[in-house]
Coordinates of C-alpha atoms in Angstrom, one line a residue:
Chain A
M1 CA 184.3 247.3 -39.8
T2 CA 182.3 250.6 -41.1
K3 CA 180.3 252.4 -39.0
P4 CA 175.9 251.0 -39.6
V5 CA 174.5 254.0 -41.2
M6 CA 171.3 252.5 -39.6
T7 CA 171.2 250.4 -36.2
A8 CA 167.6 249.1 -34.2
T9 CA 167.6 248.3 -30.7
A10 CA 164.9 246.4 -28.9
L11 CA 163.0 247.2 -31.4
E12 CA 159.2 246.2 -31.3
R13 CA 155.4 247.2 -31.8
H14 CA 152.6 246.0 -30.7
Y15 CA 148.9 246.9 -32.0
D16 CA 145.7 246.9 -29.8
V17 CA 143.0 244.5 -31.1
S18 CA 139.5 245.2 -30.4
G19 CA 138.4 242.2 -28.9
G20 CA 134.6 242.8 -28.8
W21 CA 131.7 244.0 -27.5
L22 CA 132.5 243.4 -23.4
R23 CA 135.6 242.2 -23.5
A24 CA 139.5 243.8 -23.3
S25 CA 141.3 245.1 -26.0
R26 CA 144.4 242.5 -26.1
T27 CA 147.7 243.1 -27.4
L28 CA 149.2 241.9 -30.8
K29 CA 152.8 241.8 -30.5
A30 CA 153.7 242.1 -34.0
V31 CA 158.0 242.7 -33.5
A32 CA 159.5 242.6 -30.9
G33 CA 162.7 242.8 -29.2
L34 CA 165.3 243.5 -32.8
D35 CA 168.7 244.6 -33.2
F36 CA 169.9 244.7 -36.5
A37 CA 172.3 246.8 -38.2
L38 CA 172.9 248.2 -41.7
Y39 CA 176.5 248.4 -43.1
P40 CA 176.9 250.6 -46.4
G41 CA 176.9 248.0 -49.3
K42 CA 175.9 244.8 -47.9
T43 CA 172.9 242.9 -47.4
L44 CA 171.2 242.4 -44.4
A45 CA 167.9 239.2 -45.3
V46 CA 164.6 238.8 -43.0
V47 CA 163.3 235.3 -43.5
G48 CA 160.9 234.0 -42.5
E49 CA 157.1 232.9 -42.7
S50 CA 153.5 235.4 -43.3
G51 CA 152.8 236.8 -39.6
C52 CA 155.8 236.8 -38.2
G53 CA 157.0 240.6 -38.1
K54 CA 158.1 241.7 -41.2
S55 CA 156.2 243.4 -43.1
T56 CA 156.1 245.5 -39.9
L57 CA 159.4 245.9 -39.5
A58 CA 159.8 247.5 -43.4
R59 CA 156.8 249.6 -41.8
M60 CA 159.3 251.2 -38.9
V61 CA 162.3 251.1 -40.7
T62 CA 160.7 253.4 -43.8
M63 CA 159.4 255.7 -41.0
I64 CA 155.8 254.6 -41.8
E65 CA 155.0 253.7 -38.9
E66 CA 156.1 254.6 -34.7
P67 CA 158.0 251.4 -32.7
T68 CA 155.6 250.8 -29.9
A69 CA 159.5 250.8 -27.6
G70 CA 163.0 251.2 -28.9
Q71 CA 165.1 253.3 -30.8
L72 CA 165.8 253.3 -34.2
T73 CA 169.3 255.3 -35.6
L74 CA 170.1 256.6 -39.2
D75 CA 173.5 258.4 -39.1
G76 CA 174.1 257.7 -35.2
E77 CA 170.9 260.3 -35.2
E78 CA 168.2 258.2 -33.6
L79 CA 164.9 258.8 -35.1
V80 CA 161.5 259.8 -33.8
P81 CA 158.7 261.5 -35.5
D82 CA 159.4 264.6 -35.2
N83 CA 162.9 264.6 -37.7
W84 CA 161.1 261.9 -39.9
A85 CA 160.2 264.8 -41.7
S86 CA 163.8 265.2 -42.9
H87 CA 165.3 261.4 -42.9
R88 CA 162.9 260.2 -44.9
E89 CA 164.6 260.3 -47.7
A90 CA 167.2 258.5 -47.5
V91 CA 165.3 255.6 -46.7
Q92 CA 163.7 254.6 -49.5
I93 CA 161.2 251.1 -50.4
V94 CA 160.7 248.9 -53.6
F95 CA 157.0 247.0 -52.6
Q96 CA 156.7 243.2 -54.1
D97 CA 153.5 243.6 -56.4
P98 CA 155.3 245.8 -59.3
Y99 CA 151.7 246.3 -60.6
G100 CA 149.9 248.0 -57.7
S101 CA 153.2 250.0 -56.3
L102 CA 153.0 252.5 -60.0
N103 CA 150.4 254.8 -60.7
P104 CA 149.0 253.8 -64.1
R105 CA 148.1 257.7 -65.0
Q106 CA 151.0 258.9 -64.6
R107 CA 153.7 258.4 -67.0
I108 CA 157.4 256.9 -65.9
G109 CA 158.4 260.3 -65.9
A110 CA 156.2 261.8 -63.6
I111 CA 156.4 258.9 -61.6
L112 CA 159.9 259.1 -61.1
E113 CA 160.3 263.0 -61.2
E114 CA 157.4 263.2 -57.7
P115 CA 160.0 262.2 -55.8
L116 CA 161.8 265.5 -56.7
K117 CA 159.0 268.1 -57.4
I118 CA 158.4 267.5 -53.9
N119 CA 161.3 266.8 -51.7
R120 CA 164.3 268.9 -54.3
K121 CA 161.9 272.3 -55.1
S122 CA 164.8 274.2 -55.9
M123 CA 165.4 271.9 -59.0
S124 CA 164.7 272.7 -62.2
K125 CA 162.2 271.1 -64.5
E126 CA 165.4 270.4 -67.1
E127 CA 167.4 268.9 -63.9
R128 CA 164.6 267.1 -63.1
Q129 CA 164.1 265.2 -66.5
K130 CA 167.8 264.7 -66.9
K131 CA 167.9 262.9 -63.5
A132 CA 165.0 260.4 -64.6
R133 CA 166.8 260.0 -67.8
D134 CA 169.8 259.4 -66.2
M135 CA 167.9 256.6 -63.7
L136 CA 166.3 255.1 -66.5
A137 CA 169.6 254.4 -68.0
L138 CA 171.3 253.1 -64.9
V139 CA 168.1 250.9 -64.0
G140 CA 168.8 249.0 -67.8
L141 CA 165.4 250.7 -69.0
R142 CA 165.6 253.1 -72.6
P143 CA 165.6 256.8 -72.7
E144 CA 161.9 256.0 -74.8
H145 CA 160.0 254.4 -72.0
Y146 CA 160.2 257.9 -70.5
D147 CA 157.3 258.7 -72.0
R148 CA 155.0 255.7 -71.5
Y149 CA 152.7 254.3 -69.4
P150 CA 153.2 251.4 -66.5
H151 CA 151.3 248.8 -68.3
M152 CA 153.0 248.7 -71.4
F153 CA 156.0 247.1 -69.4
S154 CA 155.8 243.5 -67.9
G155 CA 156.3 242.9 -64.5
G156 CA 160.5 242.9 -64.2
Q157 CA 160.2 246.8 -66.6
R158 CA 157.8 248.4 -63.8
Q159 CA 159.8 246.0 -60.9
R160 CA 162.9 248.4 -62.6
I161 CA 161.0 251.7 -62.5
A162 CA 160.4 250.7 -59.0
I163 CA 163.5 250.1 -57.7
A164 CA 164.7 254.1 -60.0
R165 CA 162.3 255.4 -57.9
A166 CA 163.1 255.1 -54.9
L167 CA 166.9 255.7 -55.8
M168 CA 165.8 259.1 -57.1
L169 CA 166.3 261.2 -53.3
D170 CA 169.8 258.8 -53.1
P171 CA 168.6 257.3 -50.6
K172 CA 171.4 255.5 -48.1
V173 CA 168.6 252.4 -46.8
L174 CA 166.3 250.3 -49.0
V175 CA 164.2 248.4 -48.2
L176 CA 163.5 245.5 -50.5
D177 CA 159.9 243.7 -49.6
E178 CA 159.8 240.5 -51.5
P179 CA 161.3 242.4 -55.1
V180 CA 161.5 239.6 -56.7
S181 CA 158.8 237.3 -55.8
A182 CA 156.0 239.1 -57.7
L183 CA 158.7 237.6 -60.9
D184 CA 158.9 235.2 -63.2
L185 CA 162.7 232.7 -62.9
S186 CA 163.3 234.4 -65.8
I187 CA 163.3 237.8 -64.8
Q188 CA 163.6 237.0 -61.3
S189 CA 167.7 236.4 -61.8
S190 CA 168.1 240.5 -64.6
V191 CA 166.3 242.1 -61.2
L192 CA 168.6 240.5 -58.9
N193 CA 171.8 241.0 -60.6
L194 CA 170.4 244.9 -60.7
L195 CA 170.4 244.8 -57.5
V196 CA 173.9 243.7 -57.0
D197 CA 175.1 246.6 -59.8
L198 CA 173.2 249.1 -58.0
Q199 CA 175.0 247.9 -54.8
E200 CA 178.1 247.8 -55.5
R201 CA 177.8 251.1 -57.3
L202 CA 175.9 253.2 -54.6
Q203 CA 176.9 251.8 -51.4
L204 CA 173.3 251.2 -50.5
A205 CA 173.1 249.1 -47.3
Y206 CA 169.4 247.0 -48.3
L207 CA 167.7 245.4 -46.3
F208 CA 166.1 242.6 -48.1
I209 CA 162.5 240.7 -47.0
S210 CA 162.0 237.4 -48.2
H211 CA 160.0 234.4 -47.2
D212 CA 162.6 232.5 -50.9
L213 CA 165.9 231.2 -49.2
S214 CA 167.5 230.3 -52.6
V215 CA 166.9 234.0 -53.0
V216 CA 168.5 235.5 -49.5
R217 CA 170.9 232.5 -49.6
H218 CA 172.1 234.1 -52.4
V219 CA 172.2 237.5 -52.0
A220 CA 172.4 238.2 -48.2
D221 CA 175.5 238.9 -46.1
E222 CA 173.8 238.5 -43.3
V223 CA 170.2 236.6 -42.1
I224 CA 167.9 236.9 -39.7
V225 CA 165.8 234.4 -39.4
M226 CA 161.9 235.9 -38.0
Y227 CA 159.7 233.9 -36.3
L228 CA 156.4 235.4 -34.6
G229 CA 157.7 238.4 -34.0
R230 CA 161.1 237.6 -32.7
A231 CA 164.2 237.2 -34.4
V232 CA 165.5 233.4 -33.3
E233 CA 168.6 233.0 -35.5
K234 CA 171.1 235.9 -36.6
G235 CA 174.3 235.2 -38.0
S236 CA 176.8 235.5 -41.2
R237 CA 174.7 234.0 -44.8
D238 CA 177.0 230.7 -44.7
A239 CA 176.5 230.4 -41.0
V240 CA 172.9 229.9 -40.6
F241 CA 173.1 228.3 -44.9
S242 CA 175.3 225.4 -43.7
A243 CA 175.0 225.0 -39.7
P244 CA 171.7 226.6 -38.2
Y245 CA 171.5 226.4 -35.2
H246 CA 167.4 227.5 -33.9
P247 CA 165.6 223.8 -34.7
Y248 CA 163.0 226.2 -36.7
A249 CA 165.8 227.6 -38.8
K250 CA 166.8 224.5 -39.9
A251 CA 163.2 223.1 -40.4
L252 CA 162.5 226.2 -42.5
L253 CA 165.8 225.3 -44.8
S254 CA 165.0 221.5 -45.0
A255 CA 161.5 222.0 -46.0
T256 CA 162.2 224.5 -49.1
P257 CA 162.6 222.4 -51.9
K258 CA 165.8 222.0 -53.8
A259 CA 165.8 222.1 -57.8
D260 CA 168.4 218.9 -57.9
P261 CA 166.0 215.8 -58.1
G262 CA 167.2 213.0 -56.6
G263 CA 169.7 215.4 -54.2
A264 CA 169.3 214.0 -50.7
K265 CA 166.3 214.5 -49.2
E266 CA 166.1 215.3 -45.8
R267 CA 163.1 216.9 -45.0
I268 CA 162.3 217.6 -41.0
K269 CA 158.2 217.8 -41.4
L270 CA 157.0 220.3 -38.6
Q271 CA 153.6 219.7 -37.1
G272 CA 151.3 222.2 -37.1
E273 CA 150.8 226.2 -37.9
L274 CA 152.3 229.0 -36.9
P275 CA 149.7 230.1 -33.5
S276 CA 147.5 232.8 -33.6
P277 CA 150.0 236.3 -33.1
L278 CA 147.4 236.9 -30.4
S279 CA 148.3 234.1 -28.4
I280 CA 152.2 233.9 -28.5
P281 CA 152.8 230.9 -26.0
D282 CA 154.7 231.9 -22.7
G283 CA 157.7 230.1 -23.3
C284 CA 159.9 230.0 -26.6
P285 CA 157.1 231.2 -29.7
F286 CA 157.8 228.0 -31.3
A287 CA 157.7 225.2 -28.8
P288 CA 154.5 223.7 -29.8
R289 CA 155.8 222.9 -33.1
C290 CA 159.2 221.5 -32.2
W291 CA 160.5 218.0 -32.1
K292 CA 163.1 219.2 -29.4
V293 CA 160.5 220.9 -27.2
Q294 CA 161.3 220.0 -22.8
D295 CA 159.9 221.3 -20.1
K296 CA 162.3 224.1 -20.3
C297 CA 161.1 225.5 -23.4
R298 CA 157.2 225.6 -22.4
A299 CA 158.1 227.9 -18.6
E300 CA 161.1 230.1 -20.1
R301 CA 161.6 232.2 -23.1
P302 CA 165.1 231.8 -24.5
V303 CA 167.2 234.9 -25.3
L304 CA 168.8 235.6 -28.1
P305 CA 172.8 235.2 -27.0
D306 CA 174.5 238.4 -28.4
L307 CA 176.9 236.4 -30.7
P308 CA 178.1 236.8 -34.3
H309 CA 176.0 234.0 -34.8
A310 CA 174.0 232.8 -32.3
A311 CA 170.2 231.4 -31.7
A312 CA 167.2 231.7 -29.0
C313 CA 166.6 228.3 -28.5
F314 CA 168.1 226.0 -25.1
F315 CA 168.7 222.9 -27.0
P316 CA 170.6 224.4 -30.1
E317 CA 171.3 222.3 -33.3
N318 CA 175.0 222.2 -35.1
G319 CA 176.3 223.1 -31.5
G320 CA 175.3 226.5 -31.7
E321 CA 175.5 228.1 -28.2
P322 CA 172.7 227.8 -25.6
A323 CA 170.6 231.0 -24.9
Chain B
M1 CA 146.5 203.2 -72.8
A2 CA 146.9 207.1 -71.1
L3 CA 144.3 208.5 -68.4
L4 CA 143.9 211.3 -69.7
R5 CA 146.1 211.7 -74.1
I6 CA 145.6 215.2 -75.5
R7 CA 146.6 215.2 -79.4
N8 CA 147.7 219.0 -80.7
L9 CA 145.4 221.4 -78.0
S10 CA 145.3 224.7 -79.0
V11 CA 142.9 227.6 -77.2
E12 CA 142.5 230.9 -79.1
F13 CA 141.2 233.9 -76.8
A14 CA 139.2 236.0 -78.8
T15 CA 140.2 239.4 -77.4
A16 CA 139.0 242.8 -78.3
T17 CA 142.5 243.1 -80.4
G18 CA 142.1 239.5 -82.4
Q19 CA 142.6 236.1 -81.4
F20 CA 145.1 235.5 -78.9
R21 CA 146.5 232.1 -79.1
A22 CA 147.1 231.0 -75.6
V23 CA 148.1 227.6 -76.0
D24 CA 149.5 226.1 -79.9
G25 CA 149.4 222.7 -79.9
V26 CA 150.0 220.7 -76.7
D27 CA 150.3 216.5 -76.7
Q28 CA 149.9 215.3 -73.4
D29 CA 149.3 212.1 -72.0
V30 CA 148.9 211.5 -68.1
N31 CA 149.2 207.6 -67.0
E32 CA 147.2 206.6 -63.5
S33 CA 148.9 206.8 -60.6
E34 CA 151.6 209.4 -62.2
I35 CA 153.3 212.7 -61.1
L36 CA 153.6 215.2 -64.1
A37 CA 154.3 218.9 -63.5
I38 CA 154.2 221.3 -66.0
V39 CA 156.6 223.6 -65.8
G40 CA 156.2 227.4 -66.9
E41 CA 156.9 231.0 -66.3
S42 CA 152.7 233.3 -66.6
G43 CA 151.3 233.5 -69.6
S44 CA 152.7 230.3 -71.1
G45 CA 149.1 228.4 -71.4
K46 CA 149.7 225.7 -68.9
S47 CA 147.0 226.4 -66.0
V48 CA 145.1 226.8 -69.2
S49 CA 145.4 224.5 -71.5
M50 CA 143.7 221.9 -68.2
L51 CA 140.8 224.1 -67.9
A52 CA 140.3 223.4 -71.5
V53 CA 140.8 219.2 -70.3
M54 CA 138.0 220.8 -67.1
G55 CA 135.7 222.5 -70.0
L56 CA 136.1 225.4 -67.0
L57 CA 137.0 228.4 -69.8
P58 CA 134.8 231.4 -70.6
W59 CA 133.0 231.7 -74.3
T60 CA 135.5 233.7 -75.5
A61 CA 137.6 230.7 -75.8
T62 CA 137.8 228.4 -78.5
V63 CA 139.3 224.8 -77.8
T64 CA 140.2 223.1 -81.3
A65 CA 142.0 219.2 -80.6
D66 CA 143.0 216.3 -82.6
E67 CA 142.1 214.6 -79.5
M68 CA 141.2 215.1 -75.4
T69 CA 139.8 212.1 -73.8
F70 CA 139.0 211.1 -70.5
D71 CA 139.5 207.2 -69.3
G72 CA 137.8 206.7 -72.3
Q73 CA 135.4 209.1 -73.0
D74 CA 136.2 211.9 -75.8
L75 CA 136.0 215.4 -73.8
L76 CA 135.6 217.5 -77.4
K77 CA 132.2 216.6 -77.6
I78 CA 130.7 216.0 -74.1
D79 CA 127.2 217.4 -73.4
P80 CA 127.7 219.5 -70.3
A81 CA 125.4 217.5 -68.3
A82 CA 127.7 214.3 -69.4
R83 CA 131.2 216.8 -68.4
R84 CA 129.0 217.2 -64.9
K85 CA 128.8 214.1 -64.1
I86 CA 132.7 214.0 -64.4
I87 CA 134.1 217.0 -63.7
G88 CA 134.2 216.6 -59.6
K89 CA 133.8 213.1 -59.5
D90 CA 136.4 211.7 -62.1
M91 CA 138.4 214.6 -62.6
A92 CA 138.8 217.3 -60.2
M93 CA 141.0 221.0 -59.2
I94 CA 142.9 222.2 -56.8
F95 CA 142.9 225.6 -57.3
Q96 CA 146.2 228.1 -56.6
E97 CA 144.7 230.3 -54.2
P98 CA 141.7 228.5 -51.7
M99 CA 140.5 231.8 -49.6
S100 CA 138.8 232.8 -53.0
S101 CA 137.9 229.3 -54.2
L102 CA 135.7 228.4 -51.1
N103 CA 132.5 230.1 -51.0
P104 CA 132.3 232.5 -48.2
C105 CA 128.7 232.4 -47.5
F106 CA 128.8 228.3 -46.4
T107 CA 130.6 226.0 -43.7
V108 CA 133.2 223.9 -45.7
G109 CA 130.9 221.0 -44.1
W110 CA 128.4 221.8 -46.5
Q111 CA 130.6 222.6 -49.6
I112 CA 132.1 218.9 -49.0
R113 CA 129.2 218.0 -48.0
E114 CA 127.5 219.3 -51.8
A115 CA 130.2 217.2 -53.8
L116 CA 129.2 213.8 -52.4
R117 CA 125.6 214.6 -52.4
K118 CA 125.7 215.5 -56.4
H119 CA 128.2 212.7 -57.1
L120 CA 128.1 209.9 -55.3
K121 CA 124.3 210.1 -54.0
M122 CA 124.9 209.7 -50.1
G123 CA 122.5 209.8 -47.2
R124 CA 122.8 212.6 -45.0
Q125 CA 124.3 210.7 -42.2
E126 CA 126.6 208.6 -44.9
R127 CA 127.7 212.0 -45.8
Q128 CA 128.6 214.0 -42.8
T129 CA 131.1 210.1 -41.8
R130 CA 132.4 210.5 -45.1
A131 CA 133.5 214.1 -44.1
I132 CA 134.9 213.2 -41.4
E133 CA 136.9 211.0 -42.7
L134 CA 138.5 213.0 -45.8
F135 CA 139.6 215.7 -43.6
E136 CA 141.0 213.8 -41.3
Q137 CA 143.1 212.4 -44.6
V138 CA 144.2 215.4 -45.0
G139 CA 145.3 216.5 -41.7
I140 CA 142.8 218.9 -40.6
P141 CA 142.7 217.9 -36.6
D142 CA 139.3 218.4 -35.1
P143 CA 137.6 217.2 -38.1
E144 CA 133.9 217.7 -36.9
K145 CA 134.5 220.7 -34.9
R146 CA 136.3 222.1 -38.3
L147 CA 133.2 221.3 -40.4
S148 CA 130.6 223.7 -39.2
A149 CA 133.7 227.0 -39.4
F150 CA 133.1 229.1 -42.6
P151 CA 136.6 229.6 -44.6
H152 CA 137.2 232.7 -42.8
Q153 CA 138.1 231.4 -40.0
M154 CA 140.8 228.8 -40.8
S155 CA 144.4 229.7 -41.8
G156 CA 145.2 229.5 -45.8
G157 CA 146.6 226.4 -44.8
M158 CA 143.7 224.9 -43.7
N159 CA 142.1 226.6 -46.6
Q160 CA 144.5 224.5 -48.4
R161 CA 143.3 221.2 -47.1
V162 CA 139.7 221.5 -47.6
M163 CA 140.4 222.3 -51.1
I164 CA 142.2 218.8 -51.3
A165 CA 139.5 216.8 -49.2
M166 CA 136.9 218.7 -51.6
A167 CA 138.6 217.4 -54.4
I168 CA 139.7 213.8 -53.7
A169 CA 136.2 213.5 -51.9
C170 CA 135.2 211.4 -54.7
K171 CA 138.0 209.1 -55.6
P172 CA 138.9 211.6 -58.8
K173 CA 141.2 209.0 -61.4
L174 CA 142.9 211.8 -62.4
L175 CA 143.4 215.6 -59.7
I176 CA 144.8 218.9 -61.1
A177 CA 147.0 220.6 -59.3
D178 CA 147.0 224.5 -60.1
E179 CA 150.0 226.2 -58.2
P180 CA 148.3 224.0 -55.3
T181 CA 151.3 225.5 -52.6
T182 CA 152.2 229.2 -54.2
A183 CA 150.4 230.9 -51.8
L184 CA 151.5 229.5 -48.6
D185 CA 154.6 229.2 -46.5
V186 CA 156.7 226.4 -47.2
T187 CA 156.7 224.5 -44.5
I188 CA 153.5 224.2 -45.2
Q189 CA 154.2 223.5 -48.6
A190 CA 155.8 220.7 -47.8
Q191 CA 152.9 219.2 -45.3
I192 CA 150.6 219.8 -48.4
L193 CA 153.4 218.0 -51.1
D194 CA 153.7 215.2 -49.3
L195 CA 149.5 215.1 -48.8
L196 CA 149.5 215.1 -52.3
A197 CA 151.8 212.4 -52.9
K198 CA 150.6 210.3 -50.3
L199 CA 147.2 210.5 -51.6
R200 CA 148.4 209.3 -55.0
D201 CA 150.0 205.8 -53.4
E202 CA 146.7 205.5 -50.9
N203 CA 144.1 206.0 -54.4
G204 CA 146.2 205.8 -57.6
M205 CA 145.2 208.5 -58.7
G206 CA 147.0 210.3 -61.8
L207 CA 148.6 213.9 -60.7
V208 CA 149.3 217.2 -62.7
L209 CA 150.8 219.5 -60.7
I210 CA 151.5 223.2 -62.6
T211 CA 154.1 225.1 -60.9
H212 CA 156.9 227.6 -61.2
D213 CA 158.4 226.5 -58.6
M214 CA 161.9 223.7 -59.9
G215 CA 162.5 223.0 -56.9
V216 CA 158.1 221.6 -55.8
V217 CA 159.1 219.7 -59.5
A218 CA 162.2 218.6 -58.6
E219 CA 161.4 217.1 -55.6
T220 CA 157.9 215.9 -56.0
A221 CA 157.1 215.1 -60.0
E222 CA 158.1 211.8 -61.6
R223 CA 157.3 213.1 -65.5
V224 CA 157.8 216.8 -66.2
S225 CA 156.6 219.4 -69.1
V226 CA 157.6 222.5 -70.2
Q227 CA 156.0 224.8 -71.4
Y228 CA 156.9 228.6 -73.5
A229 CA 154.4 230.7 -74.9
G230 CA 152.1 228.1 -75.4
Q231 CA 154.2 225.3 -76.6
K232 CA 155.4 222.8 -75.6
I233 CA 159.1 222.3 -76.0
E234 CA 160.3 219.7 -73.9
E235 CA 159.5 216.8 -71.8
Q236 CA 161.3 214.0 -69.9
P237 CA 160.9 212.3 -67.0
V238 CA 163.1 214.3 -63.7
M239 CA 165.5 213.4 -63.4
P240 CA 167.7 213.5 -67.4
L241 CA 165.6 217.1 -67.0
F242 CA 167.5 218.7 -64.2
R243 CA 170.4 217.2 -65.5
T244 CA 170.9 216.7 -69.5
P245 CA 167.6 219.4 -70.4
H246 CA 167.2 219.4 -74.3
H247 CA 166.1 222.4 -75.0
P248 CA 168.0 225.7 -74.6
Y249 CA 164.7 227.1 -72.6
T250 CA 165.6 224.4 -70.0
S251 CA 168.5 225.3 -69.7
A252 CA 168.6 228.8 -69.2
L253 CA 165.8 228.5 -66.6
L254 CA 168.0 225.9 -64.6
D255 CA 171.2 228.0 -65.0
A256 CA 168.6 231.4 -64.3
L257 CA 167.7 229.2 -60.2
P258 CA 169.4 231.5 -57.4
E259 CA 170.9 228.7 -55.8
R260 CA 172.6 227.1 -59.0
A261 CA 174.7 230.4 -58.9
T262 CA 178.3 230.1 -58.6
E263 CA 179.1 233.8 -59.0
K264 CA 177.2 237.0 -57.8
R265 CA 175.8 237.8 -61.0
L266 CA 173.3 235.4 -62.3
P267 CA 172.9 234.0 -65.7
T268 CA 169.9 235.8 -66.9
I269 CA 167.8 235.6 -70.5
P270 CA 167.4 238.4 -72.4
G271 CA 164.0 239.8 -73.2
V272 CA 160.5 238.7 -72.2
V273 CA 158.1 235.5 -72.8
P274 CA 156.6 237.2 -76.6
G275 CA 152.8 238.1 -76.2
Q276 CA 149.8 238.1 -78.7
F277 CA 151.8 241.0 -81.1
D278 CA 155.6 240.4 -81.0
R279 CA 155.3 236.4 -82.0
P280 CA 158.2 235.4 -83.6
A281 CA 157.6 233.7 -86.8
G282 CA 160.1 230.1 -86.3
C283 CA 160.7 229.5 -82.7
L284 CA 159.1 231.4 -80.3
F285 CA 162.1 231.3 -78.7
S286 CA 164.7 232.4 -81.2
P287 CA 164.5 235.6 -80.5
R288 CA 165.9 235.1 -76.4
C289 CA 168.0 231.9 -77.5
K290 CA 172.2 232.4 -77.6
F291 CA 171.6 229.7 -80.4
A292 CA 169.4 230.9 -82.6
T293 CA 170.0 230.9 -86.1
D294 CA 168.0 231.8 -89.1
K295 CA 166.5 228.8 -89.9
C296 CA 165.6 229.3 -86.1
R297 CA 164.0 232.9 -86.8
T298 CA 162.1 231.3 -89.3
D299 CA 161.0 227.4 -89.5
P300 CA 159.0 226.3 -86.8
P301 CA 161.1 223.7 -84.7
P302 CA 158.6 221.0 -85.0
P303 CA 158.8 218.3 -81.7
L304 CA 161.7 216.0 -82.0
G305 CA 161.7 212.3 -80.9
P306 CA 161.3 210.9 -77.3
D307 CA 165.2 210.0 -76.9
L308 CA 165.5 214.3 -77.2
G309 CA 162.0 215.1 -75.0
Y310 CA 160.4 216.1 -77.9
A311 CA 161.9 219.1 -77.5
R312 CA 160.7 221.5 -80.4
C313 CA 164.5 223.1 -81.2
F314 CA 166.2 222.5 -84.2
Y315 CA 169.5 222.2 -82.2
P316 CA 169.2 220.0 -79.2
L317 CA 171.2 220.0 -76.2
N318 CA 172.9 217.2 -74.3
V319 CA 172.2 215.2 -76.9
D320 CA 176.6 213.6 -77.2
E321 CA 176.5 213.5 -74.0
R322 CA 174.1 210.7 -74.0
V323 CA 174.7 209.4 -76.7
A324 CA 178.1 209.2 -74.9
S325 CA 176.8 207.3 -71.7

């Protein structure tokens, strides 16, 4: 197998939350003990519900925030705040909301050229413009769009612009934070196709963050299911979707509505809601909502085994290896 | 007799650049104890048509219709005082964002008791009992304590339950749910959809589910109305809609679902939904339709008969299969 472009080992990010007057501040573990590797031309999807640490992960990978513990490497070199500046251009991000992530006062040309102006100071104006126009063509926009403002575009076109901007510095890793969840269905498919095309052409490594399992199933090569900051299951797309080991992954899959009326509905109903990330239970974080919980789950925390398809569970489903 | 009956409803907004027609000649019936889903992309007028029924549109909107009756009452000629007696009592609505639809200055208990006080003229003790009962019905644990909580102290799923409890407080005959689960996680979404279906079974109310999620439609609805650029372009019971869509737009939309994909490249619909200035003369979908002919581009197609799903199309799909079967 090819060498990974980015690896993470035991990645953690904690936040201190002030407890208020006369109360000790507490620690919120947004991401705890996460391992993964990104390969060129491959997509790693991270799925989970709100508050599971997906976006915190994106902020660490894009070097916006420093991990509290653990190690992040890019091309074999460890990323520390001192060398962030020289590595940032290799990791770019596309945000969820294309209406909020483009400056309404800048023309598309200026938006695309800004990364070059800052990072490629030696580049001439003509070269910059040429590169921006080439990029417009690459993401399926027309050359005359160069002089327009963001408000003149639809949501799908704006997301194309956001993708073009992320590609201006020829990154190796693209973090896609819910890239299509703000788009309509008919537009969503064309943006997904664009992402597939770009990945094949530029051999990009994608970190695809989403809560929409039908989209993940379509784009992902590898999947990590997160729950309260921890990876509860990881594996290849086919393995996770056809035979999920972790009860949470199974429940998540069964809760996703399928566009097939009359199809067999076997929905696992989870009781209750996500516990507050400030008071994660001592044992398995999923124990309070799990239907097959036993005393062991409440007492000990299961660890994710180091296998190609693994779940952090003592009593996994579908014949998985127990933690 | 349908509970809600709409004929030829149009809504126009006065904008700085002229009139914009958000809803264009929509017919819709909703029966008692039926789940009707209205699907469409953003800008298809699915929310606006229901807001017109509720009378919640701003003054810039002009509502015209041949007929708009709810439970025998004409909603077009109704005076505001009489409308306020119906809204929130016999006809209630759940909005998309529970966080911004609840008043942050009052406890959720106060807000739910207000509806009971205004519409049902209940006494203080009675209101409290009913509020607790409603919270239990929608599955809020520890209802007595939660009644004195403020919206910001609860999660999105809990707030959506409060919205539902409020909407069903006066046992409405019609409940309109405008994207009730879009802001929620899938496991919570499943809980809320089950809850709505259960309430329909218990109270026999009509339920209108406005959504853009085909999965939600397939799992919850009984009848589906598809809207595109303000027009209702097709309406069928849920099974045949997914199996044999008649309008090319419905068919293309279903093909674009990632879960139906067979290859890495998804089928796409070229172009975008027409806006205020590029509204085509003929069929509204003709610029994006792969079957469009010159006739489609010049003449607007009238809705076909009920056996063809009222499709607004000159060349409906899946016709032969129906004849054969």
